Amino acid sequence: AQKITQTQPGMFVQEKEAVTLDCTYDTSDQSYGLFWYKQPSSGEMIFLIYQGSYDEQNATEGRYSLNFQKARKSANLVISASQLGDSAMYFCAMREDSVGFKTIFGAGTRLFVKA
Amino acid sequence: ETGVTQSPTHLIKTRGQQVTLRCSSQSGHNTVSWYQQALGQGPQFIFQYYREEENGRGNFPPRFSGLQFPNYSSELNVNALELNDSALYLCASSLGGTADYEQYFGPGTRLTVT
């Protein structure tokens, strides 16, 4: 079974608009962490935002926010005021405390920001 | 810039050969993880080293092996290369610990096996 599912292979958004990238996860752990990374064409994975399973507030980092719905096991990334430089691959990832050494990534969503 | 460096940037090898990829961790980080990212896919965890010991391994055969040195730099070795080993290899360093630690990724080494 897929641990991390990203159902949107590609997304388009108009510059300055907001966009939501979907992520659902599967775990039986009570303690886990959820991450979003950005990967530009250069290849380097850039950490964007983190949400702990026990965090009651949704995480925010600048223009990035994570819409965490624990009961639904979803961790969607919201990018506000999209910029041309946001065009990249975006990966949702999870680390379970029971297997703390391993980060599991989804297949990614390619975001295209249109001018 | 994260401070994690990888070498070489690109590499072309022939099937059956062996390859060594190198990673220099961010200063102060004692944990390094290696990932394989095939074209169009998300990274797949290969293994992790913590203070020079293998700390966990993903679903990769034994011909994928690694080392971590006292300065916490690391190597990934792949023997008997196969065509489907062609991928971007990423290393990530961190302080380790629980599920909330942040990993800092290097720029990757793109390996092509012909």
mmCIF file with all atom_site columns, N, CA and C in Angstrom, chain A residues 29-81:
data_model
loop_
_atom_site.group_PDB
_atom_site.id
_atom_site.type_symbol
_atom_site.label_atom_id
_atom_site.label_alt_id
_atom_site.label_comp_id
_atom_site.label_asym_id
_atom_site.label_entity_id
_atom_site.label_seq_id
_atom_site.pdbx_PDB_ins_code
_atom_site.Cartn_x
_atom_site.Cartn_y
_atom_site.Cartn_z
_atom_site.occupancy
_atom_site.B_iso_or_equiv
_atom_site.pdbx_formal_charge
_atom_site.auth_seq_id
_atom_site.auth_comp_id
_atom_site.auth_asym_id
_atom_site.auth_atom_id
_atom_site.pdbx_PDB_model_num
ATOM 1   N N  . ASP A 1 29 ? 1.174  4.544  13.002  1.00 0.00 ? 29 ASP A N  1
ATOM 2   C CA . ASP A 1 29 ? 1.878  5.193  14.102  1.00 0.00 ? 29 ASP A CA 1
ATOM 3   C C  . ASP A 1 29 ? 1.047  6.339  14.649  1.00 0.00 ? 29 ASP A C  1
ATOM 4   N N  . GLN A 1 30 ? 1.192  6.601  15.942  1.00 0.00 ? 30 GLN A N  1
ATOM 5   C CA . GLN A 1 30 ? 0.564  7.783  16.543  1.00 0.00 ? 30 GLN A CA 1
ATOM 6   C C  . GLN A 1 30 ? 1.485  8.993  16.421  1.00 0.00 ? 30 GLN A C  1
ATOM 7   N N  . SER A 1 31 ? 2.781  8.727  16.362  1.00 0.00 ? 31 SER A N  1
ATOM 8   C CA . SER A 1 31 ? 3.745  9.810  16.301  1.00 0.00 ? 31 SER A CA 1
ATOM 9   C C  . SER A 1 31 ? 4.488  9.768  14.966  1.00 0.00 ? 31 SER A C  1
ATOM 10  N N  . TYR A 1 32 ? 4.347  10.820 14.217  1.00 0.00 ? 32 TYR A N  1
ATOM 11  C CA . TYR A 1 32 ? 4.985  10.882 12.897  1.00 0.00 ? 32 TYR A CA 1
ATOM 12  C C  . TYR A 1 32 ? 5.133  12.344 12.494  1.00 0.00 ? 32 TYR A C  1
ATOM 13  N N  . GLY A 1 33 ? 5.944  12.565 11.492  1.00 0.00 ? 33 GLY A N  1
ATOM 14  C CA . GLY A 1 33 ? 6.145  13.907 10.971  1.00 0.00 ? 33 GLY A CA 1
ATOM 15  C C  . GLY A 1 33 ? 5.838  13.946 9.494   1.00 0.00 ? 33 GLY A C  1
ATOM 16  N N  . LEU A 1 34 ? 5.313  15.048 9.048   1.00 0.00 ? 34 LEU A N  1
ATOM 17  C CA . LEU A 1 34 ? 4.981  15.246 7.640   1.00 0.00 ? 34 LEU A CA 1
ATOM 18  C C  . LEU A 1 34 ? 5.772  16.429 7.106   1.00 0.00 ? 34 LEU A C  1
ATOM 19  N N  . PHE A 1 35 ? 6.280  16.292 5.910   1.00 0.00 ? 35 PHE A N  1
ATOM 20  C CA . PHE A 1 35 ? 7.160  17.294 5.317   1.00 0.00 ? 35 PHE A CA 1
ATOM 21  C C  . PHE A 1 35 ? 6.710  17.588 3.884   1.00 0.00 ? 35 PHE A C  1
ATOM 22  N N  . TRP A 1 36 ? 7.029  18.782 3.467   1.00 0.00 ? 36 TRP A N  1
ATOM 23  C CA . TRP A 1 36 ? 6.930  19.134 2.054   1.00 0.00 ? 36 TRP A CA 1
ATOM 24  C C  . TRP A 1 36 ? 8.287  19.662 1.596   1.00 0.00 ? 36 TRP A C  1
ATOM 25  N N  . TYR A 1 37 ? 8.677  19.189 0.416   1.00 0.00 ? 37 TYR A N  1
ATOM 26  C CA . TYR A 1 37 ? 9.923  19.625 -0.203  1.00 0.00 ? 37 TYR A CA 1
ATOM 27  C C  . TYR A 1 37 ? 9.632  20.145 -1.597  1.00 0.00 ? 37 TYR A C  1
ATOM 28  N N  . LYS A 1 38 ? 10.468 21.086 -2.019  1.00 0.00 ? 38 LYS A N  1
ATOM 29  C CA . LYS A 1 38 ? 10.419 21.623 -3.387  1.00 0.00 ? 38 LYS A CA 1
ATOM 30  C C  . LYS A 1 38 ? 11.678 21.163 -4.103  1.00 0.00 ? 38 LYS A C  1
ATOM 31  N N  . GLN A 1 39 ? 11.520 20.715 -5.332  1.00 0.00 ? 39 GLN A N  1
ATOM 32  C CA . GLN A 1 39 ? 12.682 20.311 -6.119  1.00 0.00 ? 39 GLN A CA 1
ATOM 33  C C  . GLN A 1 39 ? 12.666 21.045 -7.456  1.00 0.00 ? 39 GLN A C  1
ATOM 34  N N  . PRO A 1 40 ? 13.491 22.085 -7.583  1.00 0.00 ? 40 PRO A N  1
ATOM 35  C CA . PRO A 1 40 ? 13.597 22.774 -8.875  1.00 0.00 ? 40 PRO A CA 1
ATOM 36  C C  . PRO A 1 40 ? 14.311 21.866 -9.871  1.00 0.00 ? 40 PRO A C  1
ATOM 37  N N  . SER A 1 41 ? 14.411 22.350 -11.085 1.00 0.00 ? 41 SER A N  1
ATOM 38  C CA . SER A 1 41 ? 15.050 21.544 -12.133 1.00 0.00 ? 41 SER A CA 1
ATOM 39  C C  . SER A 1 41 ? 16.518 21.258 -11.825 1.00 0.00 ? 41 SER A C  1
ATOM 40  N N  . SER A 1 42 ? 17.126 22.042 -10.955 1.00 0.00 ? 42 SER A N  1
ATOM 41  C CA . SER A 1 42 ? 18.526 21.802 -10.574 1.00 0.00 ? 42 SER A CA 1
ATOM 42  C C  . SER A 1 42 ? 18.699 20.499 -9.787  1.00 0.00 ? 42 SER A C  1
ATOM 43  N N  . GLY A 1 43 ? 17.619 19.994 -9.189  1.00 0.00 ? 43 GLY A N  1
ATOM 44  C CA . GLY A 1 43 ? 17.683 18.686 -8.533  1.00 0.00 ? 43 GLY A CA 1
ATOM 45  C C  . GLY A 1 43 ? 17.717 18.720 -7.020  1.00 0.00 ? 43 GLY A C  1
ATOM 46  N N  . GLU A 1 44 ? 18.158 19.800 -6.416  1.00 0.00 ? 44 GLU A N  1
ATOM 47  C CA . GLU A 1 44 ? 18.281 19.838 -4.965  1.00 0.00 ? 44 GLU A CA 1
ATOM 48  C C  . GLU A 1 44 ? 16.908 19.893 -4.303  1.00 0.00 ? 44 GLU A C  1
ATOM 49  N N  . MET A 1 45 ? 16.735 19.101 -3.259  1.00 0.00 ? 45 MET A N  1
ATOM 50  C CA . MET A 1 45 ? 15.482 19.092 -2.502  1.00 0.00 ? 45 MET A CA 1
ATOM 51  C C  . MET A 1 45 ? 15.536 20.196 -1.453  1.00 0.00 ? 45 MET A C  1
ATOM 52  N N  . ILE A 1 46 ? 14.548 21.062 -1.472  1.00 0.00 ? 46 ILE A N  1
ATOM 53  C CA . ILE A 1 46 ? 14.510 22.194 -0.569  1.00 0.00 ? 46 ILE A CA 1
ATOM 54  C C  . ILE A 1 46 ? 13.368 22.002 0.423   1.00 0.00 ? 46 ILE A C  1
ATOM 55  N N  . PHE A 1 47 ? 13.697 21.967 1.707   1.00 0.00 ? 47 PHE A N  1
ATOM 56  C CA . PHE A 1 47 ? 12.683 21.817 2.742   1.00 0.00 ? 47 PHE A CA 1
ATOM 57  C C  . PHE A 1 47 ? 11.784 23.048 2.781   1.00 0.00 ? 47 PHE A C  1
ATOM 58  N N  . LEU A 1 48 ? 10.468 22.818 2.841   1.00 0.00 ? 48 LEU A N  1
ATOM 59  C CA . LEU A 1 48 ? 9.524  23.925 2.887   1.00 0.00 ? 48 LEU A CA 1
ATOM 60  C C  . LEU A 1 48 ? 8.835  24.041 4.236   1.00 0.00 ? 48 LEU A C  1
ATOM 61  N N  . ILE A 1 49 ? 8.298  22.930 4.736   1.00 0.00 ? 49 ILE A N  1
ATOM 62  C CA . ILE A 1 49 ? 7.438  23.033 5.904   1.00 0.00 ? 49 ILE A CA 1
ATOM 63  C C  . ILE A 1 49 ? 7.306  21.666 6.564   1.00 0.00 ? 49 ILE A C  1
ATOM 64  N N  . TYR A 1 50 ? 7.096  21.681 7.876   1.00 0.00 ? 50 TYR A N  1
ATOM 65  C CA . TYR A 1 50 ? 6.979  20.460 8.669   1.00 0.00 ? 50 TYR A CA 1
ATOM 66  C C  . TYR A 1 50 ? 5.740  20.529 9.565   1.00 0.00 ? 50 TYR A C  1
ATOM 67  N N  . GLN A 1 51 ? 5.082  19.377 9.714   1.00 0.00 ? 51 GLN A N  1
ATOM 68  C CA . GLN A 1 51 ? 3.936  19.261 10.631  1.00 0.00 ? 51 GLN A CA 1
ATOM 69  C C  . GLN A 1 51 ? 4.100  17.996 11.455  1.00 0.00 ? 51 GLN A C  1
ATOM 70  N N  . GLY A 1 52 ? 4.098  18.121 12.772  1.00 0.00 ? 52 GLY A N  1
ATOM 71  C CA . GLY A 1 52 ? 4.144  16.959 13.636  1.00 0.00 ? 52 GLY A CA 1
ATOM 72  C C  . GLY A 1 52 ? 2.749  16.439 13.887  1.00 0.00 ? 52 GLY A C  1
ATOM 73  N N  . SER A 1 53 ? 2.642  15.154 14.105  1.00 0.00 ? 53 SER A N  1
ATOM 74  C CA . SER A 1 53 ? 1.327  14.546 14.257  1.00 0.00 ? 53 SER A CA 1
ATOM 75  C C  . SER A 1 53 ? 0.591  15.049 15.494  1.00 0.00 ? 53 SER A C  1
ATOM 76  N N  . TYR A 1 54 ? 1.338  15.543 16.471  1.00 0.00 ? 54 TYR A N  1
ATOM 77  C CA . TYR A 1 54 ? 0.689  16.038 17.689  1.00 0.00 ? 54 TYR A CA 1
ATOM 78  C C  . TYR A 1 54 ? 0.474  17.543 17.684  1.00 0.00 ? 54 TYR A C  1
ATOM 79  N N  . ASP A 1 55 ? 0.921  18.187 16.602  1.00 0.00 ? 55 ASP A N  1
ATOM 80  C CA . ASP A 1 55 ? 0.735  19.640 16.522  1.00 0.00 ? 55 ASP A CA 1
ATOM 81  C C  . ASP A 1 55 ? -0.730 19.951 16.258  1.00 0.00 ? 55 ASP A C  1
ATOM 82  N N  . GLU A 1 56 ? -1.290 20.804 17.090  1.00 0.00 ? 56 GLU A N  1
ATOM 83  C CA . GLU A 1 56 ? -2.710 21.133 16.938  1.00 0.00 ? 56 GLU A CA 1
ATOM 84  C C  . GLU A 1 56 ? -2.927 22.235 15.912  1.00 0.00 ? 56 GLU A C  1
ATOM 85  N N  . GLN A 1 57 ? -1.935 23.084 15.779  1.00 0.00 ? 57 GLN A N  1
ATOM 86  C CA . GLN A 1 57 ? -2.047 24.186 14.820  1.00 0.00 ? 57 GLN A CA 1
ATOM 87  C C  . GLN A 1 57 ? -1.454 23.746 13.488  1.00 0.00 ? 57 GLN A C  1
ATOM 88  N N  . ASN A 1 58 ? -2.055 24.224 12.401  1.00 0.00 ? 58 ASN A N  1
ATOM 89  C CA . ASN A 1 58 ? -1.470 24.000 11.090  1.00 0.00 ? 58 ASN A CA 1
ATOM 90  C C  . ASN A 1 58 ? -0.169 24.780 10.972  1.00 0.00 ? 58 ASN A C  1
ATOM 91  N N  . ALA A 1 59 ? 0.851  24.139 10.392  1.00 0.00 ? 59 ALA A N  1
ATOM 92  C CA . ALA A 1 59 ? 2.142  24.785 10.231  1.00 0.00 ? 59 ALA A CA 1
ATOM 93  C C  . ALA A 1 59 ? 2.074  25.857 9.141   1.00 0.00 ? 59 ALA A C  1
ATOM 94  N N  . THR A 1 60 ? 2.804  26.932 9.365   1.00 0.00 ? 60 THR A N  1
ATOM 95  C CA . THR A 1 60 ? 2.933  27.979 8.344   1.00 0.00 ? 60 THR A CA 1
ATOM 96  C C  . THR A 1 60 ? 4.383  28.414 8.274   1.00 0.00 ? 60 THR A C  1
ATOM 97  N N  . GLU A 1 61 ? 4.835  28.698 7.048   1.00 0.00 ? 61 GLU A N  1
ATOM 98  C CA . GLU A 1 61 ? 6.185  29.216 6.816   1.00 0.00 ? 61 GLU A CA 1
ATOM 99  C C  . GLU A 1 61 ? 6.081  30.201 5.660   1.00 0.00 ? 61 GLU A C  1
ATOM 100 N N  . GLY A 1 62 ? 5.963  31.465 5.988   1.00 0.00 ? 62 GLY A N  1
ATOM 101 C CA . GLY A 1 62 ? 5.863  32.469 4.932   1.00 0.00 ? 62 GLY A CA 1
ATOM 102 C C  . GLY A 1 62 ? 4.625  32.243 4.071   1.00 0.00 ? 62 GLY A C  1
ATOM 103 N N  . ARG A 1 63 ? 4.849  32.046 2.773   1.00 0.00 ? 63 ARG A N  1
ATOM 104 C CA . ARG A 1 63 ? 3.726  31.832 1.848   1.00 0.00 ? 63 ARG A CA 1
ATOM 105 C C  . ARG A 1 63 ? 3.215  30.391 1.853   1.00 0.00 ? 63 ARG A C  1
ATOM 106 N N  . TYR A 1 64 ? 3.881  29.529 2.611   1.00 0.00 ? 64 TYR A N  1
ATOM 107 C CA . TYR A 1 64 ? 3.498  28.120 2.649   1.00 0.00 ? 64 TYR A CA 1
ATOM 108 C C  . TYR A 1 64 ? 2.707  27.823 3.925   1.00 0.00 ? 64 TYR A C  1
ATOM 109 N N  . SER A 1 65 ? 1.651  27.089 3.776   1.00 0.00 ? 65 SER A N  1
ATOM 110 C CA . SER A 1 65 ? 0.930  26.586 4.940   1.00 0.00 ? 65 SER A CA 1
ATOM 111 C C  . SER A 1 65 ? 0.525  25.146 4.667   1.00 0.00 ? 65 SER A C  1
ATOM 112 N N  . LEU A 1 66 ? 0.419  24.397 5.737   1.00 0.00 ? 66 LEU A N  1
ATOM 113 C CA . LEU A 1 66 ? 0.079  22.985 5.619   1.00 0.00 ? 66 LEU A CA 1
ATOM 114 C C  . LEU A 1 66 ? -1.296 22.792 6.232   1.00 0.00 ? 66 LEU A C  1
ATOM 115 N N  . ASN A 1 67 ? -2.225 22.329 5.426   1.00 0.00 ? 67 ASN A N  1
ATOM 116 C CA . ASN A 1 67 ? -3.582 22.065 5.890   1.00 0.00 ? 67 ASN A CA 1
ATOM 117 C C  . ASN A 1 67 ? -3.646 20.623 6.381   1.00 0.00 ? 67 ASN A C  1
ATOM 118 N N  . PHE A 1 68 ? -3.487 20.457 7.692   1.00 0.00 ? 68 PHE A N  1
ATOM 119 C CA . PHE A 1 68 ? -3.371 19.145 8.316   1.00 0.00 ? 68 PHE A CA 1
ATOM 120 C C  . PHE A 1 68 ? -4.729 18.688 8.822   1.00 0.00 ? 68 PHE A C  1
ATOM 121 N N  . GLN A 1 69 ? -5.240 17.601 8.231   1.00 0.00 ? 69 GLN A N  1
ATOM 122 C CA . GLN A 1 69 ? -6.497 17.016 8.688   1.00 0.00 ? 69 GLN A CA 1
ATOM 123 C C  . GLN A 1 69 ? -6.201 15.579 9.099   1.00 0.00 ? 69 GLN A C  1
ATOM 124 N N  . LYS A 1 70 ? -5.966 15.418 10.383  1.00 0.00 ? 70 LYS A N  1
ATOM 125 C CA . LYS A 1 70 ? -5.458 14.153 10.909  1.00 0.00 ? 70 LYS A CA 1
ATOM 126 C C  . LYS A 1 70 ? -6.438 13.005 10.696  1.00 0.00 ? 70 LYS A C  1
ATOM 127 N N  . ALA A 1 71 ? -7.715 13.252 10.928  1.00 0.00 ? 71 ALA A N  1
ATOM 128 C CA . ALA A 1 71 ? -8.707 12.184 10.787  1.00 0.00 ? 71 ALA A CA 1
ATOM 129 C C  . ALA A 1 71 ? -8.797 11.700 9.349   1.00 0.00 ? 71 ALA A C  1
ATOM 130 N N  . ARG A 1 72 ? -8.603 12.600 8.418   1.00 0.00 ? 72 ARG A N  1
ATOM 131 C CA . ARG A 1 72 ? -8.634 12.245 6.996   1.00 0.00 ? 72 ARG A CA 1
ATOM 132 C C  . ARG A 1 72 ? -7.267 11.780 6.500   1.00 0.00 ? 72 ARG A C  1
ATOM 133 N N  . LYS A 1 73 ? -6.254 11.914 7.336   1.00 0.00 ? 73 LYS A N  1
ATOM 134 C CA . LYS A 1 73 ? -4.869 11.588 6.959   1.00 0.00 ? 73 LYS A CA 1
ATOM 135 C C  . LYS A 1 73 ? -4.479 12.358 5.702   1.00 0.00 ? 73 LYS A C  1
ATOM 136 N N  . SER A 1 74 ? -4.714 13.645 5.764   1.00 0.00 ? 74 SER A N  1
ATOM 137 C CA . SER A 1 74 ? -4.285 14.478 4.647   1.00 0.00 ? 74 SER A CA 1
ATOM 138 C C  . SER A 1 74 ? -3.406 15.621 5.148   1.00 0.00 ? 74 SER A C  1
ATOM 139 N N  . ALA A 1 75 ? -2.509 16.057 4.310   1.00 0.00 ? 75 ALA A N  1
ATOM 140 C CA . ALA A 1 75 ? -1.530 17.100 4.659   1.00 0.00 ? 75 ALA A CA 1
ATOM 141 C C  . ALA A 1 75 ? -1.275 17.938 3.408   1.00 0.00 ? 75 ALA A C  1
ATOM 142 N N  . ASN A 1 76 ? -2.249 18.702 3.032   1.00 0.00 ? 76 ASN A N  1
ATOM 143 C CA . ASN A 1 76 ? -2.146 19.471 1.790   1.00 0.00 ? 76 ASN A CA 1
ATOM 144 C C  . ASN A 1 76 ? -1.301 20.714 1.969   1.00 0.00 ? 76 ASN A C  1
ATOM 145 N N  . LEU A 1 77 ? -0.534 21.033 0.957   1.00 0.00 ? 77 LEU A N  1
ATOM 146 C CA . LEU A 1 77 ? 0.298  22.239 0.963   1.00 0.00 ? 77 LEU A CA 1
ATOM 147 C C  . LEU A 1 77 ? -0.449 23.354 0.241   1.00 0.00 ? 77 LEU A C  1
ATOM 148 N N  . VAL A 1 78 ? -0.519 24.492 0.882   1.00 0.00 ? 78 VAL A N  1
ATOM 149 C CA . VAL A 1 78 ? -1.126 25.672 0.267   1.00 0.00 ? 78 VAL A CA 1
ATOM 150 C C  . VAL A 1 78 ? -0.029 26.704 0.029   1.00 0.00 ? 78 VAL A C  1
ATOM 151 N N  . ILE A 1 79 ? 0.106  27.124 -1.209  1.00 0.00 ? 79 ILE A N  1
ATOM 152 C CA . ILE A 1 79 ? 1.043  28.189 -1.561  1.00 0.00 ? 79 ILE A CA 1
ATOM 153 C C  . ILE A 1 79 ? 0.209  29.414 -1.893  1.00 0.00 ? 79 ILE A C  1
ATOM 154 N N  . SER A 1 80 ? 0.423  30.477 -1.166  1.00 0.00 ? 80 SER A N  1
ATOM 155 C CA . SER A 1 80 ? -0.328 31.705 -1.439  1.00 0.00 ? 80 SER A CA 1
ATOM 156 C C  . SER A 1 80 ? 0.504  32.612 -2.352  1.00 0.00 ? 80 SER A C  1
ATOM 157 N N  . ALA A 1 81 ? -0.188 33.465 -3.082  1.00 0.00 ? 81 ALA A N  1
ATOM 158 C CA . ALA A 1 81 ? 0.471  34.467 -3.931  1.00 0.00 ? 81 ALA A CA 1
ATOM 159 C C  . ALA A 1 81 ? 1.590  33.838 -4.751  1.00 0.00 ? 81 ALA A C  1
#
